[in-house]
Short mmCIF file of C-alpha atoms in Angstrom, two decimals:
data_model
loop_
_atom_site.label_atom_id
_atom_site.label_comp_id
_atom_site.label_asym_id
_atom_site.label_seq_id
_atom_site.Cartn_x
_atom_site.Cartn_y
_atom_site.Cartn_z
CA MET A 1 -80.90 58.41 -13.75
CA LYS A 2 -81.20 59.79 -17.36
CA LEU A 3 -84.29 57.85 -19.30
CA GLU A 4 -86.51 59.69 -16.25
CA LYS A 5 -84.79 63.59 -16.64
CA ASP A 6 -85.81 62.45 -20.58
CA LEU A 7 -88.91 61.42 -20.16
CA THR A 8 -89.56 64.31 -17.61
CA LYS A 9 -88.33 66.94 -19.54
CA ASN A 10 -90.33 65.71 -23.15
CA TYR A 11 -93.40 65.80 -20.77
CA ARG A 12 -93.23 69.77 -19.73
CA LYS A 13 -92.51 70.23 -23.16
CA SER A 14 -95.10 68.72 -24.38
CA GLY A 15 -97.25 67.81 -22.28
CA ARG A 16 -96.84 63.62 -23.00
CA TYR A 17 -95.43 61.11 -22.17
CA PRO A 18 -94.72 57.80 -25.67
CA ASN A 19 -96.06 55.66 -25.18
CA ALA A 20 -96.23 51.92 -23.10
CA PHE A 21 -95.39 48.78 -26.92
CA PHE A 22 -95.64 46.07 -23.80
CA LYS A 23 -97.96 45.54 -21.44
CA LYS A 24 -97.13 43.00 -19.55
CA VAL A 25 -92.67 42.53 -20.70
CA LYS A 26 -89.54 39.62 -19.12
CA LEU A 27 -86.29 39.92 -19.79
CA LYS A 28 -84.39 36.11 -20.92
CA SER A 29 -81.18 35.22 -23.12
CA ILE A 30 -80.15 32.01 -24.40
CA LYS A 31 -76.78 30.90 -26.19
CA ILE A 32 -76.51 30.97 -29.64
CA SER A 33 -73.28 29.12 -31.18
CA VAL A 34 -72.04 30.33 -34.70
CA HIS A 35 -68.30 30.63 -36.19
CA PRO A 36 -67.30 34.28 -36.67
CA SER A 37 -65.36 34.42 -39.78
CA TYR A 38 -63.98 38.01 -41.56
CA SER A 39 -64.84 38.96 -45.18
CA ASP A 40 -63.57 41.15 -47.64
CA ASN A 41 -66.44 40.65 -50.22
CA GLN A 42 -65.75 38.19 -52.12
CA ASN A 43 -64.13 34.85 -49.98
CA PHE A 44 -64.90 35.00 -46.07
CA PHE A 45 -62.06 33.90 -43.86
CA PRO A 46 -63.64 31.95 -40.36
CA LEU A 47 -61.90 31.69 -37.44
CA SER A 48 -60.82 27.52 -36.09
CA ASN A 49 -63.67 27.91 -33.22
CA GLU A 50 -67.03 28.22 -32.93
CA VAL A 51 -67.88 30.65 -29.66
CA GLU A 52 -71.10 30.71 -27.80
CA VAL A 53 -73.04 34.13 -27.97
CA PRO A 54 -75.55 35.33 -25.53
CA VAL A 55 -78.34 36.99 -26.71
CA TRP A 56 -80.46 38.80 -24.68
CA ALA A 57 -84.47 38.94 -25.33
CA VAL A 58 -87.60 40.82 -24.36
CA TYR A 59 -90.25 40.15 -24.62
CA GLY A 60 -94.16 40.36 -24.00
CA VAL A 61 -97.53 41.21 -24.64
CA VAL A 62 -98.34 44.14 -26.88
CA ASN A 63 -101.66 43.50 -26.87
CA ALA A 64 -105.38 40.99 -27.34
CA ASN A 65 -103.80 40.26 -30.71
CA TYR A 66 -99.77 39.92 -30.38
CA GLU A 67 -96.90 39.14 -28.26
CA GLU A 68 -93.53 40.41 -29.48
CA CYS A 69 -90.74 39.72 -28.99
CA VAL A 70 -87.39 42.61 -29.46
CA LEU A 71 -82.98 41.31 -29.84
CA PRO A 72 -81.95 44.81 -28.01
CA PHE A 73 -78.37 44.14 -28.70
CA LEU A 74 -79.09 42.78 -32.58
CA ASN A 75 -81.59 46.21 -33.73
CA LEU A 76 -84.20 43.69 -34.61
CA SER A 77 -88.11 42.21 -33.47
CA PHE A 78 -90.73 39.84 -34.83
CA ARG A 79 -93.97 38.75 -33.59
CA TYR A 80 -94.63 34.98 -32.07
CA ARG A 81 -97.99 33.35 -30.99
CA SER A 82 -96.47 30.18 -28.30
CA LEU A 83 -93.35 31.01 -25.69
CA ASN A 84 -93.59 27.04 -26.81
CA ARG A 85 -91.92 28.67 -30.18
CA LEU A 86 -89.59 31.28 -28.57
CA ASN A 87 -86.32 30.67 -28.01
CA ALA A 88 -86.64 28.81 -32.10
CA LEU A 89 -87.32 31.64 -33.10
CA ILE A 90 -84.52 33.22 -30.95
CA GLY A 91 -82.13 30.93 -32.33
CA HIS A 92 -82.97 31.67 -35.83
CA TYR A 93 -83.44 35.16 -36.43
CA GLY A 94 -79.47 35.51 -33.60
CA ALA A 95 -78.07 32.73 -35.15
CA TYR A 96 -78.94 34.76 -38.75
CA TYR A 97 -77.45 37.94 -38.21
CA LEU A 98 -74.66 37.25 -36.00
CA ASN A 99 -73.57 34.81 -39.01
CA LYS A 100 -73.38 38.40 -40.32
CA MET A 101 -71.44 40.16 -37.94
CA ALA A 102 -67.49 40.49 -37.67
CA PRO A 103 -65.91 39.26 -34.77
CA ASN A 104 -64.80 42.12 -33.42
CA ARG A 105 -68.82 43.25 -32.99
CA ILE A 106 -69.45 39.05 -31.86
CA PHE A 107 -66.52 39.45 -29.24
CA GLN A 108 -68.19 42.51 -27.72
CA MET A 109 -70.98 41.25 -27.14
CA ILE A 110 -69.96 38.14 -25.56
CA MET A 111 -68.64 40.86 -23.13
CA MET A 112 -71.48 42.67 -22.68
CA PRO A 113 -72.77 43.31 -18.76
CA GLN A 114 -75.62 41.04 -18.34
CA PRO A 115 -78.43 43.85 -18.76
CA SER A 116 -81.70 43.85 -16.87
CA LEU A 117 -85.17 45.63 -16.44
CA SER A 118 -85.86 48.15 -14.79
CA VAL A 119 -88.86 50.39 -13.59
CA VAL A 120 -89.20 54.21 -13.76
CA GLN A 121 -91.97 56.23 -11.99
CA LEU A 122 -92.80 59.42 -14.26
CA LYS A 123 -94.94 62.51 -11.96
CA VAL A 124 -97.80 63.59 -14.70
CA LYS A 125 -99.95 66.74 -13.25
CA LYS A 126 -104.12 65.29 -12.65
CA ASN A 127 -105.06 68.71 -15.02
CA ARG A 128 -102.31 69.27 -17.56
CA LYS A 129 -103.73 69.43 -21.23
CA SER A 130 -101.50 67.36 -23.48
CA ASN A 131 -100.29 71.09 -26.07
CA PHE A 132 -99.14 67.81 -28.72
CA ARG A 133 -101.63 69.64 -31.87
CA ASN A 134 -101.14 72.93 -30.92
CA THR A 135 -96.86 72.92 -31.01
CA HIS A 136 -97.25 74.48 -34.31
CA LEU A 137 -98.51 77.93 -33.05
CA ILE A 138 -95.66 77.44 -30.01
CA LYS A 139 -92.35 78.35 -32.01
CA LYS A 140 -89.77 75.51 -31.03
CA GLU A 141 -86.27 75.21 -31.62
CA TYR A 142 -84.77 71.82 -32.42
CA GLU A 143 -81.25 70.21 -31.66
CA ILE A 144 -81.02 67.63 -34.78
CA LEU A 145 -84.27 67.61 -36.68
CA SER A 146 -84.08 72.04 -37.69
CA LYS A 147 -79.72 70.26 -38.12
CA VAL A 148 -81.16 67.13 -40.43
CA ALA A 149 -83.72 68.56 -42.13
CA ARG A 150 -86.26 71.74 -43.86
CA GLN A 151 -89.61 71.88 -42.90
CA TYR A 152 -92.27 72.08 -45.65
CA PRO A 153 -93.83 74.37 -46.64
CA GLY A 154 -91.85 76.68 -45.88
CA ILE A 155 -91.07 80.89 -46.87
CA LYS A 156 -93.82 81.10 -49.92
CA GLN A 157 -91.78 82.05 -53.12
CA LYS A 158 -92.51 86.28 -53.84
CA HIS A 159 -91.21 84.80 -58.10
CA LYS A 160 -93.56 82.81 -60.07
CA SER A 161 -90.73 79.29 -60.31
CA ILE A 162 -90.99 78.50 -64.75
CA VAL A 163 -91.27 74.80 -63.10
CA PRO A 164 -94.62 75.37 -61.73
CA ASP A 165 -95.11 73.56 -58.38
CA ILE A 166 -98.50 72.44 -58.58
CA ALA A 167 -100.05 68.96 -59.22
CA TRP A 168 -102.87 69.39 -61.82
CA LYS A 169 -104.89 65.93 -63.04
CA ARG A 170 -103.77 64.09 -59.55
CA MET A 171 -106.51 65.49 -57.42
CA ASP A 172 -107.92 61.56 -57.34
CA ILE A 173 -103.92 60.56 -56.09
CA ILE A 174 -103.74 64.40 -53.53
CA ASP A 175 -107.36 62.39 -51.87
CA LYS A 176 -106.14 58.90 -51.39
CA LEU A 177 -102.73 60.38 -49.47
CA ILE A 178 -104.79 62.18 -47.16
CA HIS A 179 -106.85 59.42 -45.56
CA GLU A 180 -103.62 57.05 -46.12
CA ILE A 181 -101.61 59.86 -43.87
CA ILE A 182 -104.09 61.50 -41.52
CA ILE A 183 -106.64 58.88 -41.23
CA SER A 184 -105.20 55.18 -41.22
CA LYS A 185 -102.37 57.59 -40.12
CA SER A 186 -99.80 54.87 -42.17
CA SER A 187 -95.62 55.17 -43.09
CA ILE A 188 -96.22 55.42 -47.60
CA LEU A 189 -94.55 55.78 -51.14
CA VAL A 190 -95.20 57.11 -53.49
CA VAL A 191 -93.57 54.82 -56.22
CA GLY A 192 -93.29 55.95 -60.18
CA LYS A 193 -90.51 56.11 -63.00
CA THR A 194 -89.08 59.34 -63.20
CA GLY A 195 -90.27 62.23 -63.88
CA VAL A 196 -93.37 61.72 -63.85
CA GLY A 197 -94.49 63.53 -60.38
CA LYS A 198 -94.17 61.78 -57.16
CA SER A 199 -92.62 64.48 -55.66
CA ASN A 200 -95.05 67.71 -57.07
CA VAL A 201 -98.08 64.68 -55.81
CA LEU A 202 -96.49 64.46 -52.01
CA ARG A 203 -95.76 68.24 -51.97
CA ALA A 204 -98.98 69.02 -53.30
CA THR A 205 -100.68 66.72 -50.30
CA MET A 206 -98.31 68.20 -47.90
CA ARG A 207 -98.97 71.90 -48.46
CA LYS A 208 -103.53 71.12 -48.80
CA ILE A 209 -102.84 68.81 -44.87
CA THR A 210 -100.88 71.97 -43.37
CA THR A 211 -103.56 74.25 -44.30
CA HIS A 212 -105.78 72.48 -42.81
CA SER A 213 -104.01 71.39 -39.81
CA LYS A 214 -104.14 74.23 -39.52
CA LYS A 215 -107.40 76.13 -39.27
CA GLN A 216 -108.22 72.80 -37.26
CA ARG A 217 -105.85 73.71 -35.22
CA ILE A 218 -103.78 69.99 -35.44
CA GLY A 219 -100.67 71.31 -36.45
CA PHE A 220 -99.17 68.37 -38.01
CA THR A 221 -95.47 69.10 -39.85
CA PHE A 222 -93.91 67.89 -42.23
CA TRP A 223 -90.22 67.58 -42.37
CA ASN A 224 -88.06 66.75 -45.83
CA LEU A 225 -85.44 64.12 -43.92
CA MET A 226 -81.36 65.07 -45.66
CA PRO A 227 -80.26 60.79 -44.22
CA ASP A 228 -76.79 62.19 -45.28
CA SER A 229 -77.45 65.32 -42.47
CA LEU A 230 -78.10 62.61 -39.99
CA LEU A 231 -75.30 60.85 -40.71
CA PHE A 232 -73.22 64.38 -40.09
CA SER A 233 -75.24 64.95 -36.72
CA GLY A 234 -72.12 64.21 -34.56
CA LYS A 235 -68.72 64.09 -34.13
CA PHE A 236 -67.51 60.41 -33.01
CA LEU A 237 -68.88 56.72 -33.78
CA GLY A 238 -72.49 55.67 -33.22
CA GLU A 239 -73.97 59.28 -32.63
CA TRP A 240 -75.65 59.36 -35.63
CA GLN A 241 -78.55 56.58 -33.82
CA GLU A 242 -78.45 58.38 -30.67
CA ASN A 243 -79.39 61.16 -32.51
CA THR A 244 -82.24 59.10 -34.69
CA LEU A 245 -83.57 58.60 -31.31
CA THR A 246 -83.63 62.71 -30.34
CA LEU A 247 -84.85 62.63 -34.47
CA ILE A 248 -88.00 61.02 -34.21
CA ASP A 249 -88.71 62.03 -30.15
CA GLU A 250 -88.52 66.01 -31.96
CA LEU A 251 -90.86 64.54 -34.13
CA ASN A 252 -93.10 63.51 -31.95
CA THR A 253 -93.18 66.78 -30.49
CA ALA A 254 -93.39 67.87 -33.12
CA ASN A 255 -96.28 66.11 -34.92
CA GLY A 256 -93.90 66.17 -37.24
CA ILE A 257 -93.75 63.63 -40.58
CA LEU A 258 -90.92 62.30 -42.12
CA TRP A 259 -91.01 63.11 -45.79
CA ILE A 260 -87.39 61.24 -48.21
CA GLU A 261 -87.27 61.93 -51.85
CA ASN A 262 -85.89 58.27 -52.17
CA LEU A 263 -86.24 55.71 -49.62
CA VAL A 264 -83.00 54.00 -50.87
CA GLU A 265 -80.99 55.85 -49.59
CA LEU A 266 -82.13 55.43 -45.61
CA LEU A 267 -80.76 51.46 -46.65
CA THR A 268 -76.96 52.71 -47.99
CA SER A 269 -76.50 54.62 -45.62
CA GLY A 270 -75.07 53.89 -42.34
CA GLY A 271 -72.71 50.96 -42.05
CA GLU A 272 -72.13 48.05 -45.15
CA ASN A 273 -74.98 46.79 -44.93
CA VAL A 274 -78.35 47.23 -45.02
CA ASN A 275 -78.67 46.64 -40.84
CA ASP A 276 -76.90 48.84 -40.42
CA SER A 277 -77.61 51.43 -41.53
CA ILE A 278 -80.87 55.14 -41.52
CA ALA A 279 -83.61 52.70 -42.06
CA ALA A 280 -83.09 50.88 -39.12
CA ALA A 281 -81.97 52.29 -36.97
CA PHE A 282 -86.02 53.69 -37.80
CA LEU A 283 -87.06 50.30 -38.55
CA PRO A 284 -88.41 50.16 -34.55
CA SER A 285 -90.38 53.45 -34.59
CA LEU A 286 -92.23 52.15 -37.45
CA LYS A 287 -93.29 49.70 -35.75
CA ASN A 288 -95.00 50.91 -32.77
CA GLN A 289 -96.06 53.63 -34.84
CA SER A 290 -94.18 56.04 -33.25
CA LEU A 291 -92.33 57.52 -36.14
CA GLN A 292 -94.45 58.22 -39.81
CA ILE A 293 -92.73 58.26 -42.85
CA ILE A 294 -93.02 59.64 -46.44
CA GLY A 295 -91.53 58.45 -49.18
CA GLU A 296 -90.75 58.26 -53.08
CA ILE A 297 -89.32 55.46 -54.41
CA SER A 298 -89.09 54.69 -58.66
CA PRO A 299 -90.17 50.96 -59.36
CA GLN A 300 -86.36 49.82 -59.39
CA GLY A 301 -85.54 50.69 -56.12
CA LEU A 302 -88.87 49.71 -54.90
CA THR A 303 -87.38 46.45 -55.87
CA TYR A 304 -84.02 46.34 -53.83
CA LEU A 305 -86.22 47.70 -50.89
CA ARG A 306 -87.92 44.46 -51.27
CA ASN A 307 -84.85 42.45 -52.06
CA ASN A 308 -82.65 43.93 -48.88
CA PHE A 309 -85.06 45.02 -46.22
CA PRO A 310 -88.17 43.03 -46.97
CA ASP A 311 -88.97 43.59 -42.79
CA PHE A 312 -88.65 47.47 -44.02
CA ALA A 313 -90.86 47.62 -47.51
CA GLN A 314 -93.89 45.79 -46.48
CA LEU A 315 -94.11 48.77 -43.18
CA PHE A 316 -94.79 50.86 -46.40
CA ARG A 317 -98.03 51.56 -48.05
CA ILE A 318 -97.54 52.06 -51.60
CA ILE A 319 -99.53 54.41 -54.04
CA GLN A 320 -98.60 53.79 -57.90
CA LEU A 321 -97.78 56.69 -59.80
CA GLU A 322 -98.89 56.05 -63.15
CA GLU A 323 -98.17 57.50 -66.56
CA MET A 324 -100.71 59.85 -67.99
CA GLY A 325 -103.20 59.01 -70.96
CA GLU A 326 -102.02 61.31 -73.64
CA GLY A 327 -104.94 62.67 -73.92
CA MET A 328 -104.73 63.81 -70.07
CA LEU A 329 -100.64 65.30 -70.69
CA GLN A 330 -102.06 67.55 -73.89
CA GLU A 331 -104.05 69.02 -71.49
CA LEU A 332 -102.18 69.32 -68.84
CA PHE A 333 -99.48 71.09 -71.16
CA LYS A 334 -101.60 73.81 -72.12
CA LYS A 335 -102.64 74.56 -68.57
CA TYR A 336 -98.39 74.77 -68.10
CA ILE A 337 -98.47 77.54 -71.11
CA ALA A 338 -101.27 79.08 -69.94
CA TYR A 339 -99.16 79.50 -67.48
CA ILE A 340 -95.88 80.65 -68.75
CA ASP A 341 -97.71 83.49 -70.98
CA GLN A 342 -99.64 84.50 -67.72
CA ASN A 343 -97.12 84.65 -64.77
CA HIS A 344 -93.62 85.71 -66.53
CA LYS A 345 -95.22 87.27 -70.16
CA ILE A 346 -93.72 84.62 -72.67
CA ARG A 347 -95.30 82.91 -75.26
CA ILE A 348 -95.17 78.75 -75.69
CA GLN A 349 -96.37 78.48 -79.53
CA GLN A 350 -98.57 75.22 -80.39
CA SER A 351 -96.29 74.13 -83.30
CA ALA A 352 -92.76 73.80 -80.38
CA ALA A 353 -94.66 72.49 -78.10
CA GLN A 354 -95.49 69.30 -80.05
CA THR A 355 -92.50 69.17 -81.51
CA ALA A 356 -90.58 69.09 -78.44
CA TYR A 357 -93.81 65.97 -77.00
CA ARG A 358 -91.77 64.23 -80.37
CA LEU A 359 -88.60 64.37 -79.56
CA LEU A 360 -88.67 63.79 -75.88
CA GLU A 361 -91.30 61.12 -77.06
CA LYS A 362 -88.52 59.33 -79.32
CA TYR A 363 -85.35 59.61 -77.76
CA TYR A 364 -86.11 59.68 -73.38
CA PRO A 365 -87.46 56.26 -72.87
CA TYR A 366 -86.28 56.34 -69.86
CA GLU A 367 -88.09 59.95 -68.55
CA ALA A 368 -91.72 60.26 -67.40
CA PHE A 369 -94.30 62.36 -69.20
CA PRO A 370 -94.80 64.79 -67.43
CA GLY A 371 -91.59 66.03 -65.78
CA LYS A 372 -89.85 65.43 -68.77
CA MET A 373 -91.84 67.50 -70.91
CA ILE A 374 -91.88 70.71 -67.72
CA ASN A 375 -88.32 70.41 -67.37
CA PHE A 376 -87.62 71.02 -71.21
CA LEU A 377 -89.64 73.22 -71.66
CA GLY A 378 -89.08 74.76 -68.54
CA ASP A 379 -85.19 75.28 -69.90
CA CYS A 380 -86.31 76.64 -72.98
CA VAL A 381 -88.77 80.01 -71.40
CA ASN A 382 -85.29 80.39 -69.03
CA ILE A 383 -83.13 81.19 -72.24
CA VAL A 384 -86.16 83.73 -73.95
CA LYS A 385 -85.94 85.08 -70.78
CA ASN A 386 -81.92 85.64 -70.37
CA ASP A 387 -81.77 87.06 -74.23
CA HIS A 388 -84.72 89.84 -73.30
CA LYS A 389 -87.35 87.54 -75.33
CA THR A 390 -91.14 86.65 -75.93
CA ILE A 391 -91.82 83.83 -77.83
CA VAL A 392 -90.05 79.46 -77.39
CA ASP A 393 -90.85 78.99 -81.48
CA LYS A 394 -89.70 75.71 -83.25
CA GLU A 395 -86.31 76.40 -84.35
CA LEU A 396 -85.80 77.16 -80.13
CA ILE A 397 -86.66 73.24 -79.96
CA TYR A 398 -84.63 71.78 -82.29
CA GLN A 399 -81.16 73.74 -81.29
CA ARG A 400 -81.61 73.27 -77.17
CA PHE A 401 -82.23 70.06 -77.85
CA SER A 402 -79.26 69.44 -80.07
CA GLU A 403 -77.77 70.46 -77.45
CA LYS A 404 -78.52 68.59 -74.56
CA SER A 405 -78.67 65.62 -76.36
CA GLY A 406 -75.40 65.88 -78.54
CA LEU A 407 -77.66 65.12 -81.38
CA GLN A 408 -76.90 65.94 -84.51
CA PRO A 409 -79.98 68.17 -86.45
CA VAL A 410 -80.15 66.10 -89.22
CA PHE A 411 -81.54 63.45 -87.26
CA ILE A 412 -84.40 64.94 -85.23
CA ARG A 413 -85.42 67.43 -87.78
CA ASP A 414 -87.63 66.60 -91.09
CA GLU A 415 -87.50 68.41 -93.85
CA ILE A 416 -82.94 67.56 -93.67
CA LYS A 417 -82.38 65.13 -95.87
CA LEU A 418 -79.28 62.56 -96.29
CA ASP A 419 -77.61 63.37 -98.99
CA LEU A 420 -75.80 59.83 -99.56
CA LYS A 421 -72.75 61.48 -100.92
CA GLN A 422 -71.68 63.30 -98.73
CA LEU A 423 -72.63 60.89 -95.99
CA LYS A 424 -70.04 58.54 -97.86
CA ALA A 425 -66.75 61.65 -98.23
CA HIS A 426 -67.95 62.38 -94.08
CA PHE A 427 -66.53 59.13 -93.49
CA GLU A 428 -63.66 58.61 -95.86
CA ASP A 429 -62.41 61.35 -95.91
CA ARG A 430 -61.52 60.69 -91.87
CA ILE A 431 -61.45 56.98 -91.59
CA ILE A 432 -58.76 55.74 -94.68
CA GLY A 433 -58.19 52.07 -96.29
CA GLN A 434 -60.77 50.30 -94.55
CA GLN A 435 -63.58 50.30 -96.51
CA VAL A 436 -66.24 47.37 -94.66
CA ALA A 437 -66.13 49.36 -91.78
CA ILE A 438 -66.61 52.59 -93.72
CA GLU A 439 -70.05 51.41 -95.27
CA LYS A 440 -70.63 49.91 -91.82
CA CYS A 441 -71.29 52.94 -90.04
CA THR A 442 -73.25 54.85 -93.15
CA SER A 443 -75.65 51.69 -92.87
CA LEU A 444 -76.15 52.07 -89.71
CA VAL A 445 -76.66 56.17 -90.20
CA LYS A 446 -79.20 55.37 -92.93
CA ILE A 447 -80.85 52.83 -89.77
CA PHE A 448 -80.83 55.68 -87.30
CA LYS A 449 -81.88 58.70 -89.38
CA THR A 450 -85.03 56.17 -90.99
CA GLY A 451 -86.34 55.34 -87.34
CA LEU A 452 -85.85 52.15 -88.32
CA ASN A 453 -83.82 50.76 -85.41
CA ASP A 454 -85.50 50.02 -81.39
CA PRO A 455 -85.25 52.42 -79.26
CA SER A 456 -86.26 50.74 -75.97
CA LYS A 457 -81.78 49.44 -76.59
CA PRO A 458 -78.93 51.13 -77.60
CA ILE A 459 -78.52 52.05 -81.41
CA HIS A 460 -75.41 49.39 -82.45
CA VAL A 461 -73.07 47.21 -80.61
CA MET A 462 -70.31 47.41 -82.97
CA LEU A 463 -66.62 45.76 -81.62
CA PHE A 464 -63.21 46.75 -84.09
CA ALA A 465 -60.47 44.08 -84.38
CA GLY A 466 -57.33 45.15 -85.10
CA PRO A 467 -53.92 45.59 -84.75
CA THR A 468 -53.07 48.63 -83.44
CA GLY A 469 -52.84 51.41 -85.81
CA VAL A 470 -55.61 50.20 -88.14
CA GLY A 471 -58.14 53.19 -87.42
CA LYS A 472 -60.38 51.06 -84.42
CA SER A 473 -61.06 54.29 -82.22
CA GLU A 474 -59.78 56.51 -84.82
CA THR A 475 -63.73 54.83 -86.41
CA THR A 476 -65.85 55.52 -83.41
CA LYS A 477 -64.91 58.78 -82.19
CA VAL A 478 -65.34 59.33 -85.89
CA LEU A 479 -68.78 57.29 -85.46
CA ALA A 480 -69.39 58.85 -81.86
CA LYS A 481 -68.68 62.12 -83.76
CA TYR A 482 -71.32 61.76 -86.78
CA PHE A 483 -74.19 61.40 -83.93
CA PHE A 484 -73.47 63.30 -80.71
CA GLY A 485 -71.57 65.90 -81.89
CA GLY A 486 -74.48 68.02 -80.86
CA SER A 487 -73.56 69.95 -77.83
CA LYS A 488 -70.93 72.26 -77.13
CA GLU A 489 -70.65 70.69 -73.36
CA ASN A 490 -68.60 66.90 -73.79
CA PHE A 491 -67.89 65.26 -76.52
CA PRO A 492 -69.62 62.20 -77.48
CA LEU A 493 -67.40 59.49 -76.09
CA ILE A 494 -67.06 57.57 -73.02
CA GLN A 495 -63.22 55.89 -73.08
CA PHE A 496 -61.62 53.64 -71.25
CA ASP A 497 -58.62 51.35 -71.07
CA MET A 498 -59.53 48.02 -69.48
CA SER A 499 -56.07 47.32 -68.57
CA GLU A 500 -57.60 48.77 -65.37
CA PHE A 501 -59.63 46.14 -64.70
CA GLN A 502 -57.98 42.52 -66.06
CA HIS A 503 -59.27 41.07 -62.43
CA PRO A 504 -62.23 40.83 -61.15
CA GLU A 505 -62.22 42.81 -57.37
CA GLN A 506 -61.17 45.36 -60.39
CA ILE A 507 -64.37 45.49 -61.90
CA PHE A 508 -66.18 46.89 -58.54
CA ARG A 509 -64.40 50.48 -59.76
CA LEU A 510 -65.61 49.81 -63.49
CA ILE A 511 -70.06 49.85 -61.95
CA GLY A 512 -69.58 50.38 -58.13
CA ASN A 513 -72.56 48.96 -55.87
CA GLU A 514 -75.70 50.52 -54.98
CA LYS A 515 -73.77 53.48 -52.61
CA ARG A 516 -70.80 54.47 -54.46
CA PRO A 517 -71.28 55.18 -58.31
CA GLY A 518 -68.12 52.96 -60.37
CA LYS A 519 -66.33 55.62 -63.56
CA LEU A 520 -68.70 54.22 -66.05
CA VAL A 521 -71.70 55.39 -64.38
CA ARG A 522 -69.59 58.62 -63.52
CA ARG A 523 -69.11 59.47 -66.91
CA LEU A 524 -72.74 58.62 -68.10
CA LYS A 525 -73.99 60.89 -65.84
CA GLU A 526 -71.65 63.44 -66.60
#
């Protein structure tokens, strides 16, 4: 039997067998009536007749506290308290998932041969000691794990990075994470805005655990999984699901913990819906704690996770990473300035740092500190380094911010006054015979320059109406270039021909979905 051979092979390597999930186990089936239907994401097309589908269930005692039922062909499990309610629960969960299946999948289940429970006898060496906790001392080659994930920490770099991999001012969170990962053995989700420092905190935690575990000869290892690599690890349909099982076995051999930088990708990778995703493949192992995951996610991503796959979301301990207060941020920026001075011999002037902070706070509300500040200053340090200079000053901050944001210097530099005559002349020279439009555009510029607009909303929403040839497109281009013409890389206007999106089903091409971004999202990211 293949299972017996695989378990024996794993035992020879690691000195242990997987933990038995059920203490006592039984097999049963019930027939569920469903009405198969096809779907094109907009409409459902039901077949004419109902069919009865046998749903097989493995159930039994897990421990003294609860019993569990597994529906293996639906990749689903649930807990129950009374055998009298078991059939009703199987019927409820089975009908829910079967009604979402395509007809061909349903008919495959009908044609499946009747399964049975088998007993596998495994041999154990009486005096053998497990080397599970010392696997980090043995150099191993993993068939799947090494292909789809990178071990962290890797080889230590000789040169100091401009953006340091250091979690300053976060020791309280790091200590909490270490306790949850090592003592509680929980799967963890660190939740926070882009730039708040989720990756740095997790990397600092993993480094600290790795260093400590090597000294104690425990040998925890961390592996950064790339979900797409797991999908492409097999040549044939369904092979990645088999590779997932191998991946989990190899993680157990390596005493490994999986690190995923964007956990939402587990839901959007694998199949048409979450029930066919990588997250669904991981679900049983997370439930029986043979797999431990640490991940990062945004608040919006956590909402998406809870709404679309609550069974998966509830298996994670949530650690919120809040933005630092201004006082703590200023201390952190001083540490970064000292780090750059010491390791790269480049001085960031205090006035330059204050200017960068003010601009980023005002014009980049969708990213969080300290990430957006460290990344921006790091970009400026790179420019200075490439030019063989030694100082980052205010002029460079203004220049680089204008290039990155596209905003003209008149909007970001308080010392540059807005010349009203020149402003009006600028629009009158380029927009001919449209006095009302000119007045609206100049008024909008004045409001933005004085800072009276709401920074949490778009600068303005305008609709230009009129027959062909009167200057609607030209007015839009002139206004866009006046505001965002500071960038040398892209023209500051995204233009769409809305005739391409006349029908409801074509809206997908414009906005996309969680798996594939549409034209609008792609252009905004560019």
